[in-house]
XYZ file of C-alpha atoms in Angstrom:
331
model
C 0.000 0.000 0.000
C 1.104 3.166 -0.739
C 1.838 6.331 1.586
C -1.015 7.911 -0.379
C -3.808 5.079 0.250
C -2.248 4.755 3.866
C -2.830 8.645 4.557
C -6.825 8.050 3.425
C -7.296 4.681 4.990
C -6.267 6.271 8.239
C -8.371 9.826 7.756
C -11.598 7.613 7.339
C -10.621 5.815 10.278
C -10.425 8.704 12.405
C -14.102 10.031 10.975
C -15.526 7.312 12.042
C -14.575 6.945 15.666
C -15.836 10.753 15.722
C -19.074 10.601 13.863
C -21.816 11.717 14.845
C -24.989 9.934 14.785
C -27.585 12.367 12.455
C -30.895 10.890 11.042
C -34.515 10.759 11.806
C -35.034 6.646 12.565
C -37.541 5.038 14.355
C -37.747 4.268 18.038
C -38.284 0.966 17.447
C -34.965 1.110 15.452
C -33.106 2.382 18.434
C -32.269 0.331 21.325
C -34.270 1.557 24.706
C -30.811 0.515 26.903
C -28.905 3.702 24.202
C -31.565 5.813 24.344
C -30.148 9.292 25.289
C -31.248 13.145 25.216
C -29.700 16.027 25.211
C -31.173 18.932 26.757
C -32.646 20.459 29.625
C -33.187 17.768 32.805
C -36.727 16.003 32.606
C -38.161 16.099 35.911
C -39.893 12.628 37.531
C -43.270 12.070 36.284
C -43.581 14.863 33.842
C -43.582 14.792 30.595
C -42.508 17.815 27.833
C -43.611 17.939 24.346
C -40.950 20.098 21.977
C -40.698 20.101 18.401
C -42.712 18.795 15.311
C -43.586 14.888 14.716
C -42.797 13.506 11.444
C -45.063 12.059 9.033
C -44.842 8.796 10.943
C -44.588 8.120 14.924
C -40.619 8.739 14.595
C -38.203 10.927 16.696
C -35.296 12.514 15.317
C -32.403 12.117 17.458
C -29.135 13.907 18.339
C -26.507 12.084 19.418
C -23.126 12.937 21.042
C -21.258 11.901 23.943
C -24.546 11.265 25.974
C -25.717 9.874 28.643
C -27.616 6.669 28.735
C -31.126 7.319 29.915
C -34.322 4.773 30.035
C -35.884 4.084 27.202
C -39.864 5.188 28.911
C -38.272 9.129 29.438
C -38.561 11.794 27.080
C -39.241 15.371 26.667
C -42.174 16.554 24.871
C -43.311 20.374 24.597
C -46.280 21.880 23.599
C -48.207 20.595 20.346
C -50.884 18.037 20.234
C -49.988 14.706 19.695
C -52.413 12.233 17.775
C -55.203 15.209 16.961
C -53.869 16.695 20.249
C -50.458 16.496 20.855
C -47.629 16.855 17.966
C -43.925 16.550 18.368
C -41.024 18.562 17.709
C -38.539 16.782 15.580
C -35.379 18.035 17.067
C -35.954 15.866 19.951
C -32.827 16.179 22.762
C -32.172 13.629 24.983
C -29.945 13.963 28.017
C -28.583 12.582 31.070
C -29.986 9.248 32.975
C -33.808 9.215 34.361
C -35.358 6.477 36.141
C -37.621 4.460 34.067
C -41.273 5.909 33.394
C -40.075 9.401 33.822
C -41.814 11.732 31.908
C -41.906 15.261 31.979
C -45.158 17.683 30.462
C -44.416 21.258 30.039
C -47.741 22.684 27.820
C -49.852 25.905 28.264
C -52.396 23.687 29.870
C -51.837 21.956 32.845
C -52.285 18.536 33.433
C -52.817 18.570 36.686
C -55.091 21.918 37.385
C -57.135 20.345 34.254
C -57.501 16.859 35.926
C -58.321 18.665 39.647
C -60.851 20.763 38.319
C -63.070 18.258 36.750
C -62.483 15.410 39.260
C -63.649 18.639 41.483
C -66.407 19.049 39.661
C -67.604 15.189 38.776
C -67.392 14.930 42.966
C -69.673 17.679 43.526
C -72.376 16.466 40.949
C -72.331 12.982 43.086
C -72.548 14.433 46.273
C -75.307 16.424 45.479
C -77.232 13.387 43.663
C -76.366 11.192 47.041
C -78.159 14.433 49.009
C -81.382 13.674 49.794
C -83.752 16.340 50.103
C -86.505 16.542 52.821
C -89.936 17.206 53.283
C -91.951 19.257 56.178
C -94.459 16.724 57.589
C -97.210 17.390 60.023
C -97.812 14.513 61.871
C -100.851 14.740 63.923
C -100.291 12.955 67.692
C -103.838 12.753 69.468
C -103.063 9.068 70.082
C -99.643 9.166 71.331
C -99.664 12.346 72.987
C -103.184 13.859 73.777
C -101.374 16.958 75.095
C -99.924 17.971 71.743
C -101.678 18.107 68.639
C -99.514 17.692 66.275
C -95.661 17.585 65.441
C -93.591 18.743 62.142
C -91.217 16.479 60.900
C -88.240 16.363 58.082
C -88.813 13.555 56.312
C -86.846 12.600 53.542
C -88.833 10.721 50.390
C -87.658 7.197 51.495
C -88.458 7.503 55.289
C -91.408 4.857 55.736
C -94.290 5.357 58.358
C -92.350 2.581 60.657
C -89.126 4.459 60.533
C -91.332 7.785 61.581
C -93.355 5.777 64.447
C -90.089 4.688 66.093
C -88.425 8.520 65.491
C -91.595 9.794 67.246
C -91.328 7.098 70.058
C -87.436 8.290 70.242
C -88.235 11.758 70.253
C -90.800 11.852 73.369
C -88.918 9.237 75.072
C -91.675 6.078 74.926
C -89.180 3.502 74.460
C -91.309 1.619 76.446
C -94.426 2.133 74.195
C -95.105 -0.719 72.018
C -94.372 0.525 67.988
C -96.294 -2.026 66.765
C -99.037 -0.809 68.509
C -99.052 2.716 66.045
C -99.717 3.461 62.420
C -99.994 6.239 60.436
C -103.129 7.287 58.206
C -103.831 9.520 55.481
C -106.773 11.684 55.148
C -107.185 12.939 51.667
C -109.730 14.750 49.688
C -111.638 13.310 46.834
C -113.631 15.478 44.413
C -116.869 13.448 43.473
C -117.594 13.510 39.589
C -120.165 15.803 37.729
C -118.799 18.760 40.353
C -120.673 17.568 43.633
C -118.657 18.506 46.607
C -115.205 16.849 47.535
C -115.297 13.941 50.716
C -112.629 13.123 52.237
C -110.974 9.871 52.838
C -109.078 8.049 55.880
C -106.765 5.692 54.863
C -103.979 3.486 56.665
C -100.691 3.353 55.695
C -98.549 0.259 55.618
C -95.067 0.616 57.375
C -93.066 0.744 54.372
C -95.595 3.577 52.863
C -93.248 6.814 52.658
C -95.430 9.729 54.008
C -93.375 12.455 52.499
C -93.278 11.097 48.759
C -96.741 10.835 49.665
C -97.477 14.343 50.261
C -95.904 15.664 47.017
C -98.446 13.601 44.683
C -101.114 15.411 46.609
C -102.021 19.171 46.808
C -100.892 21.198 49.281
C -103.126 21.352 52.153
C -105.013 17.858 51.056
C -103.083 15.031 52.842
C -103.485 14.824 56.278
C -101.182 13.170 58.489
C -102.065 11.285 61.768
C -100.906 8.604 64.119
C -103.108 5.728 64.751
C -103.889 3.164 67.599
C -104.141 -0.566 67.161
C -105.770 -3.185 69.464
C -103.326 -4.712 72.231
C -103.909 -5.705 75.536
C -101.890 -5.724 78.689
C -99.365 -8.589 79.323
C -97.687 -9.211 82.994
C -94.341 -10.296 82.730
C -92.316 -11.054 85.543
C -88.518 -9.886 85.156
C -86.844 -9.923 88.557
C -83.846 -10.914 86.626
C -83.810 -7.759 85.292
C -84.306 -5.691 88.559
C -83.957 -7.555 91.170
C -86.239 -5.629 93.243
C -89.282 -5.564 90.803
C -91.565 -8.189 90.554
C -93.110 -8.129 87.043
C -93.724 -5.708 84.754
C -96.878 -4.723 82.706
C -96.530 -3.343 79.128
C -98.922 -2.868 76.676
C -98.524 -4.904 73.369
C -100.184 -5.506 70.165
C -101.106 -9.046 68.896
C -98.336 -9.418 66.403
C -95.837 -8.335 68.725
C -92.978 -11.033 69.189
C -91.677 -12.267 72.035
C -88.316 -11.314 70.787
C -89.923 -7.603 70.660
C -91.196 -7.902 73.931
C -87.551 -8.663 75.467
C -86.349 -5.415 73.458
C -89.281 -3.350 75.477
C -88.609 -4.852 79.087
C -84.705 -3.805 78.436
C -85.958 -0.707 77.300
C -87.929 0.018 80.063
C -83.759 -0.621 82.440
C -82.320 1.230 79.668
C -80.604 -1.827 79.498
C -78.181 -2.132 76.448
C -78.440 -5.937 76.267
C -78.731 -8.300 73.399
C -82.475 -9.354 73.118
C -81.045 -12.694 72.441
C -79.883 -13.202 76.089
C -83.262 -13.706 77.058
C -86.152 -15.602 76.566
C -90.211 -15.207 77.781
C -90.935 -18.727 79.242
C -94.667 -19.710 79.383
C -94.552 -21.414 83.351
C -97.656 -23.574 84.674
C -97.729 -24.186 88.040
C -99.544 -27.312 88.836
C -99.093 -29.197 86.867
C -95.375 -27.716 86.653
C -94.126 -27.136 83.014
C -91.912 -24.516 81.637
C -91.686 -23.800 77.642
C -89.388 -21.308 76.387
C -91.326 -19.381 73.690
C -89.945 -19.224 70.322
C -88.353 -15.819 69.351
C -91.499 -15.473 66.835
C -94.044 -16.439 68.791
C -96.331 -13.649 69.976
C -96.711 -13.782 73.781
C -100.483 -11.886 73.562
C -101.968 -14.620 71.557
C -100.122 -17.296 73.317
C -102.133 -15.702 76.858
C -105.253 -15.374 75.138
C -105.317 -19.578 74.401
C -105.100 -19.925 77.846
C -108.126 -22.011 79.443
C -109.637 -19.486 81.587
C -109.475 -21.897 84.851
C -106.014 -22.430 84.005
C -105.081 -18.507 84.156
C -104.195 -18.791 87.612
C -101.455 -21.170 87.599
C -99.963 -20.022 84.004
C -97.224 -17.018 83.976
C -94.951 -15.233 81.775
C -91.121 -15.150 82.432
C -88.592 -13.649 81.577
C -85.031 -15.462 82.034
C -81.209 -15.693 80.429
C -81.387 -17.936 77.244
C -79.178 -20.704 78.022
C -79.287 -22.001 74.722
C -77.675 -18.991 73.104
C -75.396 -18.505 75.955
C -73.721 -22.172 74.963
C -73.796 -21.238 71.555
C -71.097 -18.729 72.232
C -68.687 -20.341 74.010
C -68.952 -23.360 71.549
C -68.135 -20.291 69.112
């Protein structure tokens, strides 16, 4: 070889170990472990848009003695990409990042964007989850003769048990039976052909909503009041509830359980006990027998089977359910 041929083998060879790298290829063409960027520092979970995107999703890169840097960080700045965002071409890479940093630096912000509706969306659903409520007078001859009647806030899904046991709460008759109350309805109904308007009392089942039905009526032509059902009075003695008492007499409706009956006689000690520590036992004294009563029996209809010659010896009362108490410890 000559000196000639040696002089340009050996000029090439020095271009080449200081070329630099200067074409628009693909990231898929570039390996993510020699991705690099030159520029200003991307900060941790940002992401900056600068520059124009070619025709297809390719970045231009500028290469140099760089830094290696992950191959989920680059620096985008300000145009839309896809419809939205567009890309700079002279895209600068620089310096290591952690994986899946990215860095957005754009007139609108991200963040102050996402806040505001997520703001917004949350309001909307709280005020759907509000429920609004409903003035109510409630007319009380028949739990409280000394007050005529009561305005409550009702919202549209409170039923007429829920309001019995709110009123029973409110005057402090814990002790009263509540299935001993029910509401009625007095509305007015225009007769046909124009003859003058009657009005109508009806009774309300407990899951009837008073205040949803007020607003499909006119104002001023529902009437609310409580009503009375048939009970009687049943002795029960409960000296292991108060040792010093003797029995107790409550007034009760027929369907009233015996497990409901428990809940009044604890109610009457303010007692904060399980109902299901107790039990109403139906005792005869001669001959002797004791029967627990089931929890769904009603204790009103059980006295009024009673033979009336038998009444004497027959008694109601109350002690700990044994039963239950060994299912716990089994437990």
């Amino acid at each position: 070889m000559s000196r000639k041929h040696y002089t340009l083998v050996y000029a090439v060879v020095n271009m080449l170990k200081h070329v630099t790298y200067r074409s628009t290829s693909s990231l898929g063409r570039v390996s993510s472990d020699h991705l690099t960027c030159r520029g200003s520092s991307v900060s941790p979970d940002t992401m900056s848009l600068k520059g124009e995107l070619p025709s297809s999703p390719q970045l231009s890169l500028k290469g140099g003695n760089n830094n290696l840097m992950s191959s989920d960080t680059m620096s985008l700045k300000d145009e839309p990409l896809s419809d939205t965002l567009s890309l700079k071409s002279n895209l600068n890479l620089k310096n290591y990042h952690s994986p899946d940093t990215i860095s957005l630096h754009s007139t609108l912000s991200f963040s102050s964007l996402a806040a505001g509706r997520l703001s917004s969306r949350c309001s909307s659903t709280n005020s759907l989850n509000e429920q609004h409520t409903t003035a109510v007078k409630i007319h009380l001859r028949s739990l409280r003769p000394d007050i005529e009647y009561k305005t409550m806030s009702l919202s549209s899904s409170t039923t007429c048990r829920q309001l019995i046991l709110m009123l029973l709460a409110k005057f402090r008759l814990r002790h009263r039976d509540p299935n001993l109350f029910f509401i009625t309805m007095e509305v007015v109904v225009r007769a046909p052909g124009g003859g003058a308007p009657a009005r109508r009392l009806l009774e309300l089942e407990d899951h009837a909503c008073p205040a949803e039905l007020q607003q499909c009526r006119p104002r001023g032509e529902a009437r609310f009041s409580v009503g009375l059902r048939r009970g009687g009075l049943l002795r029960v003695y409960d000296s292991i509830l108060m040792p010093g008492s003797q029995y107790k007499s409550l007034l009760v409706s027929y369907r009233t359980t015996a497990e409901e009956l428990v809940q009044l006689l604890l109610n009457c000690y303010s007692n904060k006990e399980n109902p299901k520590h107790y039990t109403v036992h139906e005792v005869n004294k001669s001959p002797y027998s004791d029967r627990p009563l089931r929890p769904d029996e009603c204790p009103l209809l059980v006295e009024s089977e009673w033979p009336r010659a038998a009444r004497a010896n027959l008694a109601l009362v109350l002690r700990r359910n044994v039963s239950y108490a060994l299912s716990l410890k089994s437990r």
